[in-house]
Amino acid sequence: MHLYCPLCFAEIGEDQQDAPCPVCGATPDAWRRRDYTDRLIYALRHPNPEVRMGAIISLGNRREPRAAVPLAECALAHPVDVVQALAIVEAIRNLQASPERDEALNLLASHPARVVRRAVAGKGERQG
């Protein structure tokens, strides 16, 4: 099983899971005290795309506007993962209306993938 530091994502051994991270010094107690939304936002930087997708879905369900820009930055940091980017567009659209939500959609309007830009613009949606 692979374990990662929740802050810097350095791989750590199972015997070190309760010790400070050998790379960044983060402690498990400090991580546990963080707000759950903050932890999900940190997970957007995880090297494993499945972990990122779980965070994307959870953040969309939580509907907190402060997640909007980090979600957009995640999509732009992984431009070849179009499925992830489309899930991010959907998650951002689920967020409460806010300036952060608008800023995130503006950022994604310049995504390298055309299908993502079209999703941001609201084009290509299925007709019922």
Coordinates of C-alpha atoms in Angstrom, one line a residue:
M1 CA 0.0 0.0 0.0
H2 CA 1.3 3.5 -0.9
L3 CA 1.0 6.2 1.7
Y4 CA 1.5 9.9 0.9
C5 CA 2.0 13.0 3.0
P6 CA -1.3 14.9 2.8
L7 CA 0.5 18.2 2.3
C8 CA 3.5 17.6 0.0
F9 CA 2.4 14.1 -1.3
A10 CA 5.8 12.6 -0.7
E11 CA 5.6 8.8 -0.4
I12 CA 6.0 7.7 3.1
G13 CA 6.5 4.2 4.7
E14 CA 3.7 2.5 6.6
D15 CA 5.9 2.7 9.7
Q16 CA 6.1 6.5 9.4
Q17 CA 2.4 7.2 9.0
D18 CA 2.1 8.7 12.5
A19 CA 5.4 10.6 12.4
P20 CA 6.1 14.0 10.9
C21 CA 6.7 13.9 7.1
P22 CA 10.4 13.4 6.4
V23 CA 10.1 15.9 3.5
C24 CA 8.0 18.8 4.7
G25 CA 7.6 18.1 8.4
A26 CA 3.8 18.1 8.4
T27 CA 2.3 16.3 11.4
P28 CA -0.7 14.0 11.3
D29 CA -2.3 16.0 14.1
A30 CA -2.1 19.3 12.2
W31 CA -3.6 17.7 9.2
R32 CA -6.5 16.2 11.2
R33 CA -7.3 19.7 12.6
R34 CA -7.8 21.2 9.2
D35 CA -11.3 21.9 7.9
Y36 CA -12.6 19.0 5.7
T37 CA -13.1 21.3 2.7
D38 CA -9.4 22.4 3.0
R39 CA -8.4 18.8 3.0
L40 CA -10.4 18.2 -0.2
I41 CA -8.8 21.2 -1.8
Y42 CA -5.4 19.9 -1.0
A43 CA -6.4 16.5 -2.5
L44 CA -6.8 18.2 -5.9
R45 CA -3.0 18.3 -6.1
H46 CA -2.6 14.5 -5.3
P47 CA -0.5 12.6 -7.9
N48 CA -3.2 9.8 -8.1
P49 CA -6.0 10.9 -10.5
E50 CA -8.5 8.7 -8.7
V51 CA -7.9 10.7 -5.5
R52 CA -8.3 13.9 -7.4
M53 CA -11.6 12.7 -8.9
G54 CA -13.0 11.8 -5.5
A55 CA -12.1 15.3 -4.2
I56 CA -13.7 16.9 -7.3
I57 CA -17.0 15.1 -6.8
S58 CA -17.0 15.8 -3.1
L59 CA -16.3 19.5 -3.5
G60 CA -19.1 19.8 -6.1
N61 CA -21.4 18.1 -3.6
R62 CA -20.4 20.4 -0.8
R63 CA -21.2 23.5 -2.9
E64 CA -18.7 25.8 -1.2
P65 CA -17.7 28.7 -3.5
R66 CA -14.1 28.8 -2.1
A67 CA -13.4 25.5 -3.9
A68 CA -14.2 27.0 -7.4
V69 CA -10.8 28.5 -8.3
P70 CA -8.8 25.5 -6.9
L71 CA -11.0 23.2 -9.0
A72 CA -10.3 25.2 -12.1
E73 CA -6.6 25.2 -11.4
C74 CA -6.7 21.5 -11.0
A75 CA -8.2 21.1 -14.5
L76 CA -5.6 23.5 -16.0
A77 CA -2.8 21.6 -14.2
H78 CA -3.8 18.3 -15.9
P79 CA -4.9 19.5 -19.4
V80 CA -4.8 16.0 -20.9
D81 CA -7.3 14.6 -18.4
V82 CA -10.4 15.7 -20.2
V83 CA -12.8 13.4 -18.2
Q84 CA -11.5 15.0 -15.0
A85 CA -11.8 18.5 -16.5
L86 CA -15.5 17.9 -17.5
A87 CA -16.2 16.6 -14.0
I88 CA -14.7 19.8 -12.7
V89 CA -16.9 22.0 -14.9
E90 CA -19.9 20.1 -13.6
A91 CA -18.7 20.5 -10.0
I92 CA -18.2 24.2 -10.4
R93 CA -21.6 24.6 -12.0
N94 CA -23.0 22.8 -8.8
L95 CA -21.4 25.5 -6.6
Q96 CA -23.4 28.3 -5.1
A97 CA -23.4 31.4 -7.4
S98 CA -20.5 33.6 -6.4
P99 CA -17.7 35.7 -7.8
E100 CA -15.3 32.7 -7.2
R101 CA -17.5 30.5 -9.3
D102 CA -17.6 33.0 -12.1
E103 CA -13.8 33.4 -11.9
A104 CA -13.3 29.7 -12.1
L105 CA -15.5 29.4 -15.2
N106 CA -13.6 32.2 -16.8
L107 CA -10.3 30.4 -16.2
L108 CA -11.7 27.2 -17.7
A109 CA -12.9 29.1 -20.8
S110 CA -9.2 29.0 -21.9
H111 CA -8.7 25.3 -21.2
P112 CA -6.7 23.6 -24.0
A113 CA -9.3 21.0 -24.7
R114 CA -12.1 22.2 -27.0
V115 CA -14.7 19.9 -25.3
V116 CA -14.0 21.5 -22.0
R117 CA -14.3 25.0 -23.4
R118 CA -17.6 24.0 -25.0
A119 CA -18.9 22.6 -21.7
V120 CA -18.0 25.9 -19.9
A121 CA -19.9 27.8 -22.6
G122 CA -22.9 25.4 -22.2
K123 CA -22.6 24.0 -25.7
G124 CA -22.8 20.4 -26.7
E125 CA -25.3 19.5 -24.0
R126 CA -27.8 16.7 -24.7
Q127 CA -31.2 17.6 -25.9
G128 CA -34.0 15.7 -24.1

